[in-house]
């Protein structure tokens, strides 16, 4: 049997090649590109490692709190799996283009499985022009002093989406810090009514060309009223018109209501993500 060439840790000497790879798929690579643009390739600054496979980076994978395989065929996924399995698992999920995520999961499942959930088909959607419908004018950036009012909605969203309360098992301080960082950087948005969040969303990753919307949530009592659609339009409008980015997001294929809402805003499908929750 031929031995598969291993994955290697990338460093600043690979910066130009990494940048070229990320620019070739700006929407799918937004999460990783945002980190690299801000921190470079040093693991301590990056918050994880960037692995490459092949002389010209035919395979690329980020390893941190999430394992994000961005490109590569079977050989690259086997090489990434071999590197990942040689150490203690630190990631809580695999996420990224579905072809790579599912292939990599096949390689590591025997040791890391079973997964809590495999979401094999998540449409990746983009909007590069003004929304088709009127953005909600009451959706605005959350202010730092509003953290305590915003945090319960963020926890509710995370619990609904991931199936785990982020404030349990010692995670409260870390999650609070993450939310506070999003607010202080101007990437958390909400509509408040009587001091309560009735809609929220965040720009989870912001590269030089793309902004990825995450954490879209509408208060249960206000769902089905169009509040979420207009709120999402407001955040997308901020990205496109004010920040000059393409707005992107990915959504579970079974969430038909959300998919219909995003299409109404003007988002169109350009690819497919997958997520494996561990």
C-alpha positions as semicolon CSV with decimal commas, in nm:
position;residue;x (nm);y (nm);z (nm)
1;X;0,000;0,000;0,000
2;X;0,132;0,344;-0,089
3;X;0,190;0,572;0,208
4;X;-0,008;0,895;0,187
5;X;0,205;1,209;0,217
6;X;0,143;1,373;0,551
7;X;-0,012;1,706;0,638
8;X;0,226;1,978;0,747
9;X;0,195;2,274;0,978
10;X;0,192;2,596;0,777
11;X;0,379;2,909;0,884
12;X;0,446;3,261;0,762
13;X;0,663;3,129;0,479
14;X;0,343;2,989;0,331
15;X;0,146;3,313;0,367
16;X;0,126;3,406;-0,001
17;X;0,014;3,059;-0,105
18;X;-0,241;3,041;0,177
19;X;-0,379;3,381;0,079
20;X;-0,417;3,265;-0,281
21;X;-0,605;2,952;-0,174
22;X;-0,839;3,147;0,056
23;X;-0,909;3,407;-0,212
24;X;-1,006;3,132;-0,458
25;X;-1,311;3,043;-0,245
26;X;-1,387;3,357;-0,041
27;X;-1,734;3,257;0,077
28;X;-1,654;2,904;0,192
29;X;-1,325;3,021;0,345
30;X;-1,461;3,326;0,527
31;X;-1,424;3,187;0,880
32;X;-1,059;3,094;0,825
33;X;-0,972;3,392;0,606
34;X;-1,096;3,636;0,873
35;X;-0,862;3,478;1,129
36;X;-0,563;3,468;0,894
37;X;-0,608;3,829;0,781
38;X;-0,614;3,947;1,141
39;X;-0,356;3,720;1,303
40;X;-0,133;3,568;1,037
41;X;-0,037;3,201;1,053
42;X;0,130;3,170;1,393
43;X;-0,080;2,923;1,597
44;X;-0,078;3,132;1,916
45;X;-0,214;3,438;1,738
46;X;-0,437;3,239;1,505
47;X;-0,607;3,042;1,780
48;X;-0,527;2,715;1,609
49;X;-0,312;2,556;1,343
50;X;-0,337;2,571;0,967
51;X;-0,243;2,245;0,795
52;X;-0,150;2,199;0,433
53;X;-0,124;1,901;0,201
54;X;0,057;1,894;-0,130
55;X;0,323;2,125;-0,267
56;X;0,070;2,381;-0,389
57;X;-0,175;2,334;-0,101
58;X;-0,414;2,105;-0,281
59;X;-0,545;2,045;0,071
60;X;-0,602;2,302;0,347
61;X;-0,747;2,257;0,695
62;X;-0,780;2,474;1,006
63;X;-0,755;2,299;1,343
64;X;-0,877;2,484;1,648
65;X;-1,201;2,495;1,845
66;X;-1,353;2,372;1,517
67;X;-1,188;2,149;1,259
68;X;-1,243;2,319;0,922
69;X;-1,127;2,129;0,612
70;X;-1,150;2,377;0,327
71;X;-1,018;2,187;0,029
72;X;-0,863;1,858;-0,073
73;X;-0,943;1,512;-0,198
74;X;-0,930;1,174;-0,023
75;X;-0,552;1,175;0,022
76;X;-0,560;1,516;0,190
77;X;-0,845;1,415;0,421
78;X;-0,658;1,100;0,525
79;X;-0,349;1,309;0,595
80;X;-0,548;1,560;0,802
81;X;-0,718;1,275;0,991
82;X;-0,382;1,116;1,068
83;X;-0,249;1,443;1,210
84;X;-0,567;1,507;1,410
85;X;-0,576;1,156;1,558
86;X;-0,217;1,176;1,680
87;X;-0,318;1,425;1,949
88;X;-0,594;1,481;2,202
89;X;-0,912;1,608;2,037
90;X;-0,965;1,978;2,103
91;X;-1,239;2,060;1,852
92;X;-1,609;2,053;1,933
93;X;-1,719;2,015;1,572
94;X;-1,618;1,966;1,212
95;X;-1,758;2,234;0,981
96;X;-1,699;2,349;0,626
97;X;-1,764;2,239;0,267
98;X;-1,971;1,922;0,287
99;X;-1,750;1,711;0,058
100;X;-1,445;1,767;0,275
101;X;-1,621;1,755;0,612
102;X;-1,796;1,424;0,544
103;X;-1,482;1,267;0,398
104;X;-1,276;1,375;0,698
105;X;-1,545;1,250;0,937
106;X;-1,530;0,909;0,769
107;X;-1,162;0,898;0,856
108;X;-1,192;0,998;1,225
109;X;-1,533;0,861;1,322
110;X;-1,400;0,530;1,452
111;X;-1,199;0,712;1,720
112;X;-1,402;1,028;1,773
113;X;-1,752;0,897;1,724
114;X;-2,032;0,868;1,774
115;X;-2,127;1,224;1,683
116;X;-2,402;1,402;1,869
117;X;-2,540;1,499;1,530
118;X;-2,433;1,501;1,167
119;X;-2,585;1,779;0,958
120;X;-2,479;1,662;0,616
121;X;-2,654;1,922;0,402
122;X;-2,649;2,291;0,493
123;X;-2,706;2,528;0,200
124;X;-2,439;2,798;0,180
125;X;-2,603;3,122;0,068
126;X;-2,488;3,469;-0,035
127;X;-2,624;3,817;-0,096
128;X;-2,405;4,068;-0,277
129;X;-2,656;4,347;-0,337
130;X;-2,926;4,529;-0,144
131;X;-3,192;4,303;0,012
132;X;-3,513;4,255;-0,181
133;X;-3,725;4,367;0,113
134;X;-3,708;4,660;0,350
135;X;-3,463;4,609;0,638
136;X;-3,601;4,650;0,988
137;X;-3,498;5,006;1,092
138;X;-3,514;4,909;1,461
139;X;-3,238;4,649;1,434
140;X;-2,916;4,811;1,550
141;X;-2,574;4,734;1,693
142;X;-2,585;4,613;2,052
143;X;-2,406;4,845;2,294
144;X;-2,155;4,714;2,550
145;X;-2,373;4,810;2,847
146;X;-2,654;4,593;2,704
147;X;-2,462;4,266;2,742
148;X;-2,680;4,140;3,029
149;X;-2,998;4,195;2,830
150;X;-2,852;4,043;2,514
151;X;-2,688;3,738;2,670
152;X;-3,009;3,539;2,749
153;X;-3,114;3,558;2,383
154;X;-2,767;3,446;2,273
155;X;-2,781;3,150;2,512
156;X;-3,132;3,058;2,392
157;X;-3,019;3,070;2,029
158;X;-2,712;2,854;2,094
159;X;-2,914;2,600;2,292
160;X;-3,176;2,571;2,019
161;X;-2,919;2,546;1,740
162;X;-2,656;2,319;1,895
163;X;-2,865;2,132;2,153
164;X;-2,634;2,225;2,441
165;X;-2,659;2,514;2,687
166;X;-2,325;2,698;2,649
167;X;-2,341;2,823;3,008
168;X;-2,323;2,473;3,159
169;X;-2,022;2,252;3,238
170;X;-1,800;2,549;3,314
171;X;-1,862;2,721;2,983
172;X;-2,046;3,027;3,108
173;X;-1,744;3,257;3,139
174;X;-1,602;3,163;2,799
175;X;-1,933;3,205;2,620
176;X;-1,999;3,535;2,793
177;X;-1,655;3,658;2,684
178;X;-1,723;3,552;2,325
179;X;-2,054;3,739;2,319
180;X;-1,898;4,045;2,484
181;X;-1,627;4,044;2,216
182;X;-1,886;4,036;1,938
183;X;-2,066;4,330;2,097
184;X;-1,752;4,537;2,155
185;X;-1,639;4,482;1,795
186;X;-1,976;4,605;1,664
187;X;-2,079;4,268;1,518
188;X;-2,384;4,192;1,734
189;X;-2,723;4,326;1,625
190;X;-3,064;4,319;1,789
191;X;-3,408;4,468;1,806
192;X;-3,511;4,551;2,163
193;X;-3,870;4,593;2,278
194;X;-3,939;4,694;2,638
195;X;-3,580;4,607;2,721
196;X;-3,606;4,255;2,579
197;X;-3,437;4,115;2,269
198;X;-3,698;4,006;2,015
199;X;-3,453;3,954;1,728
200;X;-3,077;3,903;1,718
201;X;-2,801;3,812;1,475
202;X;-2,427;3,847;1,459
203;X;-2,153;3,879;1,202
204;X;-1,955;3,582;1,322
205;X;-1,667;3,621;1,076
206;X;-1,563;3,923;0,874
207;X;-1,295;3,890;0,608
208;X;-1,186;4,161;0,366
209;X;-1,454;4,053;0,117
210;X;-1,719;3,847;0,299
211;X;-1,917;3,869;0,621
212;X;-2,076;3,554;0,759
213;X;-2,402;3,601;0,948
214;X;-2,465;3,365;1,238
215;X;-2,682;3,327;1,544
216;X;-3,005;3,445;1,381
217;X;-3,280;3,416;1,642
218;X;-3,632;3,549;1,688
219;X;-3,818;3,540;2,019
220;X;-4,056;3,239;2,012
221;X;-4,361;3,458;2,064
222;X;-4,274;3,669;1,759
223;X;-4,195;3,395;1,509
224;X;-4,395;3,385;1,189
225;X;-4,450;3,761;1,192
226;X;-4,174;3,858;0,947
227;X;-3,957;4,001;1,222
228;X;-3,674;3,756;1,155
229;X;-3,680;3,817;0,781
230;X;-3,666;4,195;0,812
231;X;-3,403;4,167;1,085
232;X;-3,181;3,948;0,872
233;X;-3,224;4,194;0,587
234;X;-3,102;4,472;0,818
235;X;-2,781;4,287;0,906
236;X;-2,720;4,186;0,543
237;X;-2,779;4,544;0,433
238;X;-2,519;4,663;0,683
239;X;-2,267;4,417;0,540
240;X;-2,334;4,495;0,174
241;X;-2,395;4,870;0,171
242;X;-2,195;4,999;0,467
243;X;-1,911;4,748;0,494
244;X;-1,877;4,663;0,126
245;X;-1,883;4,287;0,182
246;X;-2,076;3,998;0,039
247;X;-2,317;3,871;0,304
248;X;-2,316;3,496;0,358
249;X;-2,470;3,237;0,586
250;X;-2,541;2,866;0,598
251;X;-2,858;2,702;0,720
252;X;-2,980;2,353;0,802
253;X;-3,156;2,194;0,506
254;X;-3,446;2,084;0,729
255;X;-3,514;2,440;0,848
256;X;-3,755;2,519;0,568
257;X;-3,889;2,834;0,733
258;X;-3,542;2,988;0,764
259;X;-3,447;2,890;0,411
260;X;-3,763;3,053;0,275
261;X;-3,696;3,367;0,479
262;X;-3,340;3,399;0,351
263;X;-3,453;3,351;-0,007
264;X;-3,712;3,624;0,046
265;X;-3,433;3,856;0,162
266;X;-3,247;3,779;-0,162
267;X;-2,992;3,519;-0,057
268;X;-2,909;3,257;-0,320
269;X;-2,747;2,918;-0,276
270;X;-2,386;2,887;-0,393
271;X;-2,266;2,571;-0,221
272;X;-2,315;2,330;0,061
273;X;-2,169;2,303;0,409
274;X;-2,184;2,018;0,658
275;X;-2,141;2,017;1,035
276;X;-2,056;1,728;1,265
277;X;-2,132;1,810;1,629
278;X;-1,917;1,621;1,879
